[in-house]
PDB file of C-alpha atoms in Angstrom:
ATOM      1  CA  MET L   1      18.078  19.000  -3.602  1.00 77.00           C
ATOM      2  CA  PRO L   2      20.555  16.927  -5.252  1.00 85.00           C
ATOM      3  CA  THR L   3      19.882  16.277  -9.198  1.00 88.00           C
ATOM      4  CA  SER L   4      19.952  12.576  -8.128  1.00 91.00           C
ATOM      5  CA  TYR L   5      16.915  12.959  -5.777  1.00 92.00           C
ATOM      6  CA  HIS L   6      15.043  14.591  -8.551  1.00 95.00           C
ATOM      7  CA  LEU L   7      15.976  11.727 -10.998  1.00 95.00           C
ATOM      8  CA  ALA L   8      15.353   9.033  -8.529  1.00 95.00           C
ATOM      9  CA  VAL L   9      11.943  10.136  -7.315  1.00 94.00           C
ATOM     10  CA  THR L  10      10.651  10.803 -10.809  1.00 96.00           C
ATOM     11  CA  LEU L  11      11.854   7.310 -12.169  1.00 96.00           C
ATOM     12  CA  ASP L  12      10.702   5.772  -8.879  1.00 95.00           C
ATOM     13  CA  ASP L  13       7.135   7.270  -9.376  1.00 95.00           C
ATOM     14  CA  ALA L  14       6.968   5.899 -12.900  1.00 96.00           C
ATOM     15  CA  VAL L  15       8.459   2.562 -12.067  1.00 96.00           C
ATOM     16  CA  GLN L  16       5.691   2.461  -9.273  1.00 96.00           C
ATOM     17  CA  GLY L  17       2.947   3.490 -11.355  1.00 96.00           C
ATOM     18  CA  VAL L  18       2.014   6.285  -8.896  1.00 95.00           C
ATOM     19  CA  SER L  19      -0.924   8.371 -10.395  1.00 95.00           C
ATOM     20  CA  LEU L  20      -1.306  10.713  -7.174  1.00 95.00           C
ATOM     21  CA  VAL L  21       1.763  12.360  -5.495  1.00 93.00           C
ATOM     22  CA  THR L  22       1.029  13.957  -1.983  1.00 88.00           C
ATOM     23  CA  ARG L  23       3.662  15.960  -0.385  1.00 88.00           C
ATOM     24  CA  GLY L  24       4.415  18.476   2.099  1.00 84.00           C
ATOM     25  CA  ALA L  25       4.440  22.116   0.988  1.00 88.00           C
ATOM     26  CA  ASP L  26       8.286  22.226   1.526  1.00 85.00           C
ATOM     27  CA  LEU L  27       8.583  20.353  -1.789  1.00 89.00           C
ATOM     28  CA  PHE L  28       6.194  22.345  -4.202  1.00 93.00           C
ATOM     29  CA  ALA L  29       9.329  23.980  -5.567  1.00 93.00           C
ATOM     30  CA  ALA L  30      10.469  20.720  -6.795  1.00 94.00           C
ATOM     31  CA  THR L  31       7.230  19.619  -8.727  1.00 95.00           C
ATOM     32  CA  HIS L  32       7.954  21.679 -11.655  1.00 95.00           C
ATOM     33  CA  ILE L  33      11.410  19.960 -11.939  1.00 96.00           C
ATOM     34  CA  HIS L  34       9.733  16.411 -11.725  1.00 96.00           C
ATOM     35  CA  ARG L  35       7.232  17.374 -14.525  1.00 96.00           C
ATOM     36  CA  LEU L  36       9.899  18.345 -16.957  1.00 97.00           C
ATOM     37  CA  LEU L  37      11.788  15.187 -16.343  1.00 97.00           C
ATOM     38  CA  GLN L  38       8.738  13.315 -16.829  1.00 97.00           C
ATOM     39  CA  ALA L  39       8.013  15.015 -20.118  1.00 97.00           C
ATOM     40  CA  LEU L  40      11.684  14.622 -21.409  1.00 97.00           C
ATOM     41  CA  LEU L  41      11.914  10.786 -20.505  1.00 97.00           C
ATOM     42  CA  GLY L  42       8.334  10.320 -21.952  1.00 97.00           C
ATOM     43  CA  LEU L  43       6.817   9.381 -18.759  1.00 97.00           C
ATOM     44  CA  SER L  44       3.285   9.776 -17.612  1.00 94.00           C
ATOM     45  CA  THR L  45       2.726  12.902 -15.064  1.00 95.00           C
ATOM     46  CA  PRO L  46       0.748  12.192 -11.840  1.00 96.00           C
ATOM     47  CA  ARG L  47      -1.369  14.503 -10.264  1.00 96.00           C
ATOM     48  CA  TYR L  48       0.402  16.490  -7.374  1.00 96.00           C
ATOM     49  CA  ARG L  49      -1.224  17.738  -3.864  1.00 93.00           C
ATOM     50  CA  HIS L  50       0.829  19.725  -1.585  1.00 92.00           C
ATOM     51  CA  HIS L  51      -0.220  19.648   2.240  1.00 84.00           C
ATOM     52  CA  PRO L  52       0.705  22.367   4.683  1.00 82.00           C
ATOM     53  CA  LEU L  53       3.507  20.792   6.893  1.00 78.00           C
ATOM     54  CA  LEU L  54       2.802  19.467  10.376  1.00 76.00           C
ATOM     55  CA  THR L  55       5.111  21.386  12.717  1.00 77.00           C
ATOM     56  CA  ASP L  56       5.918  21.115  16.586  1.00 73.00           C
ATOM     57  CA  ALA L  57       5.697  23.939  19.117  1.00 73.00           C
ATOM     58  CA  GLN L  58       8.906  25.588  17.824  1.00 77.00           C
ATOM     59  CA  GLY L  59       8.076  25.655  14.193  1.00 77.00           C
ATOM     60  CA  ARG L  60      10.251  22.288  13.322  1.00 76.00           C
ATOM     61  CA  ARG L  61       8.672  20.337  10.530  1.00 76.00           C
ATOM     62  CA  LEU L  62       7.629  16.802  12.046  1.00 73.00           C
ATOM     63  CA  ALA L  63       9.822  14.385   9.641  1.00 72.00           C
ATOM     64  CA  LYS L  64      11.579  11.302  10.107  1.00 69.00           C
ATOM     65  CA  ARG L  65      14.621  12.693   8.488  1.00 70.00           C
ATOM     66  CA  ASP L  66      14.881  15.146  11.643  1.00 68.00           C
ATOM     67  CA  ALA L  67      13.959  12.236  14.223  1.00 65.00           C
ATOM     68  CA  ALA L  68      10.543  13.978  15.021  1.00 70.00           C
ATOM     69  CA  LEU L  69       7.736  11.948  16.381  1.00 72.00           C
ATOM     70  CA  SER L  70       5.615  10.376  13.841  1.00 76.00           C
ATOM     71  CA  VAL L  71       2.044  10.852  13.728  1.00 79.00           C
ATOM     72  CA  ARG L  72       1.540   7.056  14.784  1.00 84.00           C
ATOM     73  CA  ALA L  73       3.848   7.904  17.734  1.00 83.00           C
ATOM     74  CA  MET L  74       1.573  10.879  18.802  1.00 83.00           C
ATOM     75  CA  ARG L  75      -1.526   8.773  18.360  1.00 89.00           C
ATOM     76  CA  GLU L  76      -0.100   5.749  20.376  1.00 91.00           C
ATOM     77  CA  ALA L  77       0.800   8.444  23.106  1.00 90.00           C
ATOM     78  CA  GLY L  78      -2.797   9.079  23.333  1.00 93.00           C
ATOM     79  CA  MET L  79      -3.158  12.368  21.327  1.00 90.00           C
ATOM     80  CA  THR L  80      -6.463  12.292  19.202  1.00 92.00           C
ATOM     81  CA  ALA L  81      -6.134  13.683  15.522  1.00 88.00           C
ATOM     82  CA  ALA L  82      -7.811  16.792  16.335  1.00 89.00           C
ATOM     83  CA  ALA L  83      -5.087  17.646  18.940  1.00 86.00           C
ATOM     84  CA  ILE L  84      -2.369  16.822  16.580  1.00 79.00           C
ATOM     85  CA  LEU L  85      -3.952  19.065  13.863  1.00 78.00           C
ATOM     86  CA  GLU L  86      -4.754  21.511  16.352  1.00 78.00           C
ATOM     87  CA  ALA L  87      -0.975  21.597  17.702  1.00 70.00           C
ATOM     88  CA  ALA L  88       0.472  21.731  14.026  1.00 67.00           C
ATOM     89  CA  TYR L  89      -1.905  24.751  13.023  1.00 64.00           C
ATOM     90  CA  SER L  90      -1.676  26.797  16.235  1.00 58.00           C
ATOM     91  CA  VAL L  91       2.143  27.512  15.447  1.00 50.00           C
TER      92      VAL L  91
END
Protein backbone atom coordinates (compact mmCIF):
# COMPACT_ATOMS: atom_id res chain seq x y z
CA MET A 1 0.00 0.00 0.00
CA PRO A 2 1.29 3.45 -0.79
CA THR A 3 2.42 5.76 1.99
CA SER A 4 -0.35 8.19 1.09
CA TYR A 5 -2.96 5.53 1.97
CA HIS A 6 -1.56 5.01 5.46
CA LEU A 7 -1.34 8.73 6.18
CA ALA A 8 -4.78 9.44 4.71
CA VAL A 9 -6.66 6.76 6.66
CA THR A 10 -4.85 7.63 9.89
CA LEU A 11 -5.71 11.31 9.59
CA ASP A 12 -9.23 10.60 8.34
CA ASP A 13 -9.96 8.35 11.33
CA ALA A 14 -8.66 11.04 13.72
CA VAL A 15 -10.65 13.87 12.10
CA GLN A 16 -13.84 11.78 12.21
CA GLY A 17 -13.25 10.76 15.84
CA VAL A 18 -13.25 7.06 14.99
CA SER A 19 -12.94 4.93 18.13
CA LEU A 20 -13.33 1.48 16.56
CA VAL A 21 -11.81 0.44 13.23
CA THR A 22 -13.27 -2.74 11.76
CA ARG A 23 -11.44 -4.07 8.73
CA GLY A 24 -10.84 -7.26 6.86
CA ALA A 25 -7.98 -9.50 7.88
CA ASP A 26 -6.17 -8.49 4.68
CA LEU A 27 -5.45 -5.10 6.30
CA PHE A 28 -4.17 -6.49 9.61
CA ALA A 29 -0.53 -5.90 8.64
CA ALA A 30 -1.19 -2.18 8.10
CA THR A 31 -2.43 -1.64 11.64
CA HIS A 32 1.04 -1.26 13.19
CA ILE A 33 1.85 1.46 10.65
CA HIS A 34 -1.32 3.35 11.54
CA ARG A 35 -0.62 3.04 15.27
CA LEU A 36 2.92 4.34 14.75
CA LEU A 37 1.62 7.31 12.76
CA GLN A 38 -0.96 8.03 15.46
CA ALA A 39 1.79 8.07 18.11
CA LEU A 40 4.10 10.27 16.03
CA LEU A 41 1.30 12.72 15.22
CA GLY A 42 -0.10 12.79 18.77
CA LEU A 43 -3.44 11.33 17.68
CA SER A 44 -5.70 9.09 19.71
CA THR A 45 -5.56 5.39 18.96
CA PRO A 46 -8.85 3.63 18.18
CA ARG A 47 -9.49 -0.01 18.92
CA TYR A 48 -8.96 -2.35 15.98
CA ARG A 49 -10.86 -5.47 15.01
CA HIS A 50 -10.16 -7.58 11.93
CA HIS A 51 -12.62 -10.07 10.49
CA PRO A 52 -12.16 -12.91 8.03
CA LEU A 53 -12.80 -11.84 4.47
CA LEU A 54 -15.96 -12.84 2.70
CA THR A 55 -14.99 -14.54 -0.54
CA ASP A 56 -16.76 -15.95 -3.56
CA ALA A 57 -16.68 -19.59 -4.66
CA GLN A 58 -13.30 -19.02 -6.36
CA GLY A 59 -11.79 -17.55 -3.18
CA ARG A 60 -11.79 -13.94 -4.43
CA ARG A 61 -12.60 -11.34 -1.77
CA LEU A 62 -15.94 -9.60 -1.97
CA ALA A 63 -14.77 -6.01 -2.27
CA LYS A 64 -16.27 -3.06 -4.10
CA ARG A 65 -12.83 -2.19 -5.48
CA ASP A 66 -12.95 -5.56 -7.28
CA ALA A 67 -16.51 -4.97 -8.54
CA ALA A 68 -17.82 -7.85 -6.43
CA LEU A 69 -21.42 -8.19 -5.39
CA SER A 70 -22.13 -6.39 -2.15
CA VAL A 71 -23.75 -8.11 0.79
CA ARG A 72 -26.70 -5.78 0.19
CA ALA A 73 -27.00 -7.00 -3.42
CA MET A 74 -26.87 -10.62 -2.29
CA ARG A 75 -29.58 -9.98 0.32
CA GLU A 76 -31.73 -8.18 -2.28
CA ALA A 77 -31.28 -11.22 -4.54
CA GLY A 78 -32.87 -13.33 -1.82
CA MET A 79 -29.86 -14.80 -0.02
CA THR A 80 -30.22 -15.08 3.73
CA ALA A 81 -27.47 -13.89 6.05
CA ALA A 82 -26.79 -17.52 6.97
CA ALA A 83 -26.43 -18.49 3.30
CA ILE A 84 -23.97 -15.65 2.68
CA LEU A 85 -21.84 -16.68 5.66
CA GLU A 86 -22.03 -20.34 4.72
CA ALA A 87 -20.84 -19.58 1.20
CA ALA A 88 -18.05 -17.35 2.50
CA TYR A 89 -16.69 -19.84 5.00
CA SER A 90 -17.04 -22.95 2.83
CA VAL A 91 -14.26 -21.85 0.47
